[in-house]
Short mmCIF file of N, CA and C in Angstrom, two decimals:
data_model
loop_
_atom_site.label_atom_id
_atom_site.label_comp_id
_atom_site.label_asym_id
_atom_site.label_seq_id
_atom_site.Cartn_x
_atom_site.Cartn_y
_atom_site.Cartn_z
N PRO A 1 -33.69 24.50 -43.15
CA PRO A 1 -33.51 25.20 -44.61
C PRO A 1 -32.61 26.54 -44.33
N GLY A 2 -31.43 26.11 -43.81
CA GLY A 2 -30.43 27.19 -44.08
C GLY A 2 -29.20 26.91 -45.13
N SER A 3 -28.19 27.75 -45.14
CA SER A 3 -27.29 27.47 -46.04
C SER A 3 -26.41 26.32 -45.31
N ALA A 4 -25.38 25.92 -46.31
CA ALA A 4 -24.53 24.81 -45.97
C ALA A 4 -23.60 25.07 -44.79
N ASP A 5 -23.19 26.54 -44.88
CA ASP A 5 -22.32 26.89 -43.80
C ASP A 5 -22.85 26.87 -42.44
N SER A 6 -24.08 27.18 -42.19
CA SER A 6 -24.83 27.22 -41.03
C SER A 6 -25.16 25.80 -40.43
N ARG A 7 -25.21 25.04 -41.44
CA ARG A 7 -25.43 23.31 -41.06
C ARG A 7 -23.94 22.84 -40.51
N THR A 8 -22.95 23.47 -41.14
CA THR A 8 -21.77 22.86 -40.93
C THR A 8 -21.19 23.19 -39.44
N SER A 9 -21.49 24.62 -39.21
CA SER A 9 -21.11 25.14 -37.80
C SER A 9 -22.11 24.59 -36.59
N HIS A 10 -23.33 24.36 -37.06
CA HIS A 10 -24.19 23.77 -36.11
C HIS A 10 -23.67 22.29 -35.70
N HIS A 11 -23.38 21.50 -36.86
CA HIS A 11 -22.73 20.28 -36.49
C HIS A 11 -21.47 20.35 -35.65
N THR A 12 -20.72 21.25 -35.99
CA THR A 12 -19.24 21.15 -35.18
C THR A 12 -19.60 21.60 -33.76
N MET A 13 -20.57 22.47 -33.52
CA MET A 13 -20.93 22.60 -32.07
C MET A 13 -21.30 21.67 -31.19
N ALA A 14 -22.21 20.81 -32.06
CA ALA A 14 -22.93 19.57 -31.37
C ALA A 14 -22.05 18.36 -31.22
N SER A 15 -20.81 18.52 -31.87
CA SER A 15 -19.95 17.29 -31.69
C SER A 15 -18.84 17.52 -30.68
N LYS A 16 -19.26 18.11 -29.57
CA LYS A 16 -17.99 18.28 -28.60
C LYS A 16 -17.85 16.70 -27.92
N THR A 17 -16.49 16.53 -27.51
CA THR A 17 -16.16 15.17 -27.15
C THR A 17 -16.52 15.39 -25.44
N TRP A 18 -16.46 14.32 -24.89
CA TRP A 18 -16.87 14.13 -23.53
C TRP A 18 -15.69 15.04 -22.56
N SER A 19 -14.75 14.76 -23.05
CA SER A 19 -13.50 15.55 -22.06
C SER A 19 -13.70 17.19 -22.49
N GLN A 20 -14.11 17.64 -23.61
CA GLN A 20 -14.32 19.03 -23.89
C GLN A 20 -15.46 19.63 -22.97
N ILE A 21 -16.45 18.71 -22.69
CA ILE A 21 -17.52 19.08 -21.73
C ILE A 21 -17.04 19.06 -20.27
N TRP A 22 -16.61 17.99 -19.88
CA TRP A 22 -16.52 17.43 -18.54
C TRP A 22 -15.23 17.80 -17.79
N VAL A 23 -14.07 18.13 -18.46
CA VAL A 23 -12.82 18.21 -18.11
C VAL A 23 -12.61 19.85 -18.23
N ARG A 24 -13.06 20.55 -17.30
CA ARG A 24 -12.96 21.99 -17.38
C ARG A 24 -12.76 22.61 -16.05
N PRO A 25 -12.16 23.66 -15.80
CA PRO A 25 -12.09 24.09 -14.39
C PRO A 25 -13.28 24.50 -13.96
N GLU A 26 -14.40 24.97 -14.62
CA GLU A 26 -15.72 25.27 -14.09
C GLU A 26 -16.42 23.94 -13.64
N VAL A 27 -16.16 22.96 -13.92
CA VAL A 27 -16.74 21.55 -13.62
C VAL A 27 -16.27 20.81 -12.41
N TYR A 28 -14.85 21.40 -11.91
CA TYR A 28 -14.07 20.78 -10.97
C TYR A 28 -14.84 20.67 -9.80
N PRO A 29 -15.65 21.74 -9.23
CA PRO A 29 -16.47 21.42 -7.98
C PRO A 29 -17.51 20.32 -8.10
N ILE A 30 -17.81 20.13 -9.50
CA ILE A 30 -18.86 18.93 -9.45
C ILE A 30 -18.26 17.54 -9.19
N TRP A 31 -16.99 17.46 -9.92
CA TRP A 31 -16.25 16.49 -9.69
C TRP A 31 -15.84 16.03 -8.42
N ALA A 32 -15.42 17.09 -7.59
CA ALA A 32 -15.12 17.22 -6.17
C ALA A 32 -16.33 16.51 -5.41
N ALA A 33 -17.54 16.96 -5.73
CA ALA A 33 -18.69 16.79 -4.68
C ALA A 33 -19.01 15.24 -5.01
N VAL A 34 -19.15 14.95 -6.43
CA VAL A 34 -19.42 13.41 -6.72
C VAL A 34 -18.42 12.50 -6.26
N GLY A 35 -17.03 13.03 -6.41
CA GLY A 35 -15.92 12.03 -5.88
C GLY A 35 -16.19 11.84 -4.17
N GLY A 36 -16.31 13.14 -3.69
CA GLY A 36 -16.17 12.80 -2.25
C GLY A 36 -17.61 11.89 -1.79
N ALA A 37 -18.78 12.06 -2.51
CA ALA A 37 -19.94 11.32 -2.01
C ALA A 37 -19.50 9.88 -2.46
N LEU A 38 -18.85 9.46 -3.58
CA LEU A 38 -18.50 8.13 -3.75
C LEU A 38 -17.62 7.63 -2.76
N CYS A 39 -16.56 8.33 -2.23
CA CYS A 39 -15.66 7.97 -1.21
C CYS A 39 -16.46 7.50 0.13
N ILE A 40 -17.32 8.56 0.42
CA ILE A 40 -18.05 8.13 1.64
C ILE A 40 -18.76 7.12 1.57
N THR A 41 -19.57 6.89 0.33
CA THR A 41 -20.58 5.78 0.18
C THR A 41 -19.73 4.41 0.34
N THR A 42 -18.47 4.51 -0.46
CA THR A 42 -17.49 3.32 -0.44
C THR A 42 -17.10 2.79 0.89
N PHE A 43 -16.80 3.93 1.77
CA PHE A 43 -16.37 3.61 3.02
C PHE A 43 -17.55 2.96 3.74
N PHE A 44 -18.80 3.63 3.76
CA PHE A 44 -19.81 3.17 4.58
C PHE A 44 -20.14 1.80 4.27
N VAL A 45 -20.42 1.51 3.07
CA VAL A 45 -20.85 0.24 2.40
C VAL A 45 -19.70 -1.08 2.89
N THR A 46 -18.46 -0.53 2.63
CA THR A 46 -17.33 -1.42 2.97
C THR A 46 -17.53 -1.88 4.46
N ARG A 47 -17.52 -0.89 5.22
CA ARG A 47 -17.75 -1.00 6.69
C ARG A 47 -18.88 -1.79 7.07
N GLN A 48 -19.91 -1.56 6.38
CA GLN A 48 -21.18 -2.35 6.66
C GLN A 48 -20.89 -3.96 6.39
N ILE A 49 -20.47 -4.01 5.12
CA ILE A 49 -20.48 -5.49 4.92
C ILE A 49 -19.23 -6.47 5.56
N SER A 50 -18.30 -5.52 5.94
CA SER A 50 -17.00 -6.24 6.36
C SER A 50 -17.10 -6.42 7.89
N THR A 51 -17.61 -5.56 8.56
CA THR A 51 -17.50 -5.62 10.11
C THR A 51 -18.91 -5.41 10.93
N SER A 52 -19.94 -5.27 10.19
CA SER A 52 -21.38 -4.91 10.92
C SER A 52 -21.73 -6.40 11.49
N PRO A 53 -22.22 -6.33 12.85
CA PRO A 53 -22.45 -7.71 13.42
C PRO A 53 -23.90 -7.95 12.97
N GLY A 54 -24.57 -7.17 12.45
CA GLY A 54 -26.02 -7.46 11.84
C GLY A 54 -25.95 -8.06 10.55
N PHE A 55 -24.88 -7.94 9.81
CA PHE A 55 -24.67 -8.33 8.35
C PHE A 55 -24.30 -9.98 8.50
N ARG A 56 -25.09 -10.82 7.84
CA ARG A 56 -24.60 -12.14 7.69
C ARG A 56 -24.78 -12.64 6.13
N PRO A 57 -23.71 -12.62 5.55
CA PRO A 57 -23.85 -12.85 4.19
C PRO A 57 -24.14 -14.46 3.86
N PHE A 58 -23.99 -15.26 4.65
CA PHE A 58 -24.24 -16.55 4.48
C PHE A 58 -25.40 -17.21 5.21
N LYS A 59 -26.08 -18.21 4.46
CA LYS A 59 -27.39 -18.69 5.02
C LYS A 59 -27.44 -19.18 6.50
N GLU A 60 -26.28 -19.81 6.79
CA GLU A 60 -26.21 -20.33 8.14
C GLU A 60 -26.30 -19.32 9.16
N GLY A 61 -25.72 -18.26 8.80
CA GLY A 61 -25.73 -17.10 9.73
C GLY A 61 -26.86 -16.34 9.69
N ARG A 62 -27.54 -16.53 8.75
CA ARG A 62 -29.03 -15.54 8.84
C ARG A 62 -29.94 -16.60 9.40
N MET A 63 -29.84 -17.97 9.39
CA MET A 63 -30.65 -18.89 10.06
C MET A 63 -30.75 -18.91 11.59
N GLU A 64 -29.52 -18.57 12.06
CA GLU A 64 -29.31 -18.35 13.33
C GLU A 64 -30.52 -17.72 14.12
N GLY A 65 -30.81 -16.58 13.51
CA GLY A 65 -31.75 -15.51 13.97
C GLY A 65 -31.29 -14.52 14.88
N VAL A 66 -31.84 -13.84 15.85
CA VAL A 66 -31.26 -12.77 16.63
C VAL A 66 -30.72 -13.53 17.80
N HIS A 67 -29.44 -13.39 18.15
CA HIS A 67 -28.93 -13.79 19.31
C HIS A 67 -28.70 -12.69 20.26
N GLU A 68 -28.96 -12.63 21.59
CA GLU A 68 -28.86 -11.76 22.44
C GLU A 68 -27.93 -11.99 23.62
N GLY A 69 -26.83 -12.99 23.32
CA GLY A 69 -26.06 -13.41 24.29
C GLY A 69 -24.84 -12.40 24.67
N LYS A 70 -24.13 -12.58 25.55
CA LYS A 70 -23.12 -11.54 26.02
C LYS A 70 -22.15 -11.33 24.74
N ALA A 71 -21.89 -12.33 24.19
CA ALA A 71 -20.64 -12.11 22.95
C ALA A 71 -21.28 -11.27 22.01
N ARG A 72 -22.66 -11.43 21.72
CA ARG A 72 -23.26 -10.50 20.57
C ARG A 72 -23.51 -9.19 21.08
N VAL A 73 -23.78 -9.05 22.25
CA VAL A 73 -23.75 -7.71 22.85
C VAL A 73 -22.56 -7.03 22.84
N LYS A 74 -21.61 -7.74 23.27
CA LYS A 74 -20.18 -7.04 23.19
C LYS A 74 -19.66 -6.77 21.84
N GLU A 75 -19.93 -7.64 20.69
CA GLU A 75 -19.87 -7.35 19.29
C GLU A 75 -20.60 -6.08 18.80
N GLY A 76 -21.82 -5.96 19.24
CA GLY A 76 -22.55 -4.79 18.76
C GLY A 76 -22.10 -3.48 19.54
N THR A 77 -21.74 -3.59 20.81
CA THR A 77 -21.08 -2.38 21.36
C THR A 77 -19.79 -2.02 20.77
N GLN A 78 -19.00 -3.06 20.34
CA GLN A 78 -17.57 -2.47 19.70
C GLN A 78 -17.99 -1.91 18.41
N TRP A 79 -18.98 -2.54 17.62
CA TRP A 79 -19.29 -1.86 16.42
C TRP A 79 -19.93 -0.51 16.68
N ARG A 80 -20.59 -0.15 17.58
CA ARG A 80 -21.22 0.96 17.70
C ARG A 80 -20.13 2.10 18.20
N GLU A 81 -19.31 1.68 19.16
CA GLU A 81 -18.29 2.51 19.64
C GLU A 81 -16.94 2.48 19.16
N HIS A 82 -17.06 2.84 17.81
CA HIS A 82 -15.83 2.95 17.08
C HIS A 82 -15.01 4.12 17.40
N SER A 83 -13.82 4.28 16.68
CA SER A 83 -12.79 5.29 17.10
C SER A 83 -13.13 6.65 16.62
N ILE A 84 -14.02 6.80 15.63
CA ILE A 84 -14.46 8.16 15.19
C ILE A 84 -15.37 8.64 16.23
N ARG A 85 -16.15 7.74 16.64
CA ARG A 85 -17.31 8.28 17.75
C ARG A 85 -16.51 8.56 18.97
N LYS A 86 -15.47 7.83 19.35
CA LYS A 86 -14.87 8.09 20.64
C LYS A 86 -14.17 9.55 20.56
N PHE A 87 -13.55 9.35 19.38
CA PHE A 87 -12.94 10.97 19.27
C PHE A 87 -13.76 12.17 19.46
N MET A 88 -14.86 12.07 18.61
CA MET A 88 -15.95 13.04 18.60
C MET A 88 -16.45 13.45 19.91
N ARG A 89 -16.51 12.42 20.85
CA ARG A 89 -17.04 12.82 22.25
C ARG A 89 -16.13 13.56 22.97
N THR A 90 -14.80 13.67 22.50
CA THR A 90 -13.81 14.60 23.38
C THR A 90 -13.59 16.08 22.75
N GLN A 91 -14.53 16.35 21.66
CA GLN A 91 -14.58 17.57 20.87
C GLN A 91 -15.72 18.27 21.26
N LYS A 92 -15.49 19.79 21.31
CA LYS A 92 -16.68 20.76 21.55
C LYS A 92 -17.42 20.64 20.25
N PRO A 93 -18.88 20.86 20.65
CA PRO A 93 -19.75 20.76 19.42
C PRO A 93 -19.84 22.09 18.59
N GLN A 94 -18.54 22.51 18.04
CA GLN A 94 -18.64 23.63 17.37
C GLN A 94 -17.98 23.36 16.06
N ILE A 95 -18.41 24.10 15.12
CA ILE A 95 -17.95 24.17 13.62
C ILE A 95 -16.68 24.93 13.41
N PHE A 96 -16.60 26.11 13.85
CA PHE A 96 -15.50 27.01 13.86
C PHE A 96 -15.30 27.60 15.31
N PRO A 97 -14.59 26.86 16.07
CA PRO A 97 -14.44 27.15 17.60
C PRO A 97 -13.51 28.38 17.77
N GLY A 98 -12.72 28.57 16.81
CA GLY A 98 -11.76 29.78 16.97
C GLY A 98 -12.53 31.20 16.43
N LEU A 99 -13.42 30.84 15.51
CA LEU A 99 -14.39 32.07 15.17
C LEU A 99 -15.10 32.44 16.11
N ASN A 100 -15.77 31.50 16.71
CA ASN A 100 -16.84 31.63 17.94
C ASN A 100 -16.25 32.36 18.95
N ALA A 101 -15.07 32.00 19.54
CA ALA A 101 -14.45 32.52 20.42
C ALA A 101 -13.98 34.06 20.26
N ALA A 102 -13.48 34.37 18.95
CA ALA A 102 -13.29 35.76 18.51
C ALA A 102 -14.56 36.64 18.47
N MET A 103 -15.57 36.16 18.16
CA MET A 103 -16.83 36.82 17.96
C MET A 103 -17.44 36.93 19.29
N THR A 104 -17.27 36.06 20.20
CA THR A 104 -17.99 36.42 21.59
C THR A 104 -17.14 37.09 22.56
N LYS A 105 -15.91 37.46 22.33
CA LYS A 105 -15.15 38.24 23.21
C LYS A 105 -15.81 39.68 23.31
N ALA A 106 -15.71 40.19 24.53
CA ALA A 106 -16.13 41.38 24.74
C ALA A 106 -15.05 42.52 24.23
N SER A 107 -15.83 43.57 23.65
CA SER A 107 -14.79 44.53 23.11
C SER A 107 -14.25 45.64 24.33
#
């Protein structure tokens, strides 16, 4: 029970478009977080499906059961020892090595 003017202004405020709500600078961090999560998820799922030695999409492969022959062990080792893991073994376990060095220097 308000005037016609108050109903019109309320209707105008409630009818924002999708882009008016979600395409604004203050929403960009949300887009970045969701986009990053989608990229990581896509990478992981694609890697699992395409190269995992334990993934068998066809019934024949699943019916074989668990094989522990040398070929399967080698395949599993190659899967586990991927290039990112090898690279990370050569790095110091620090997030900010430069900052850590600067903060631990004696004055």
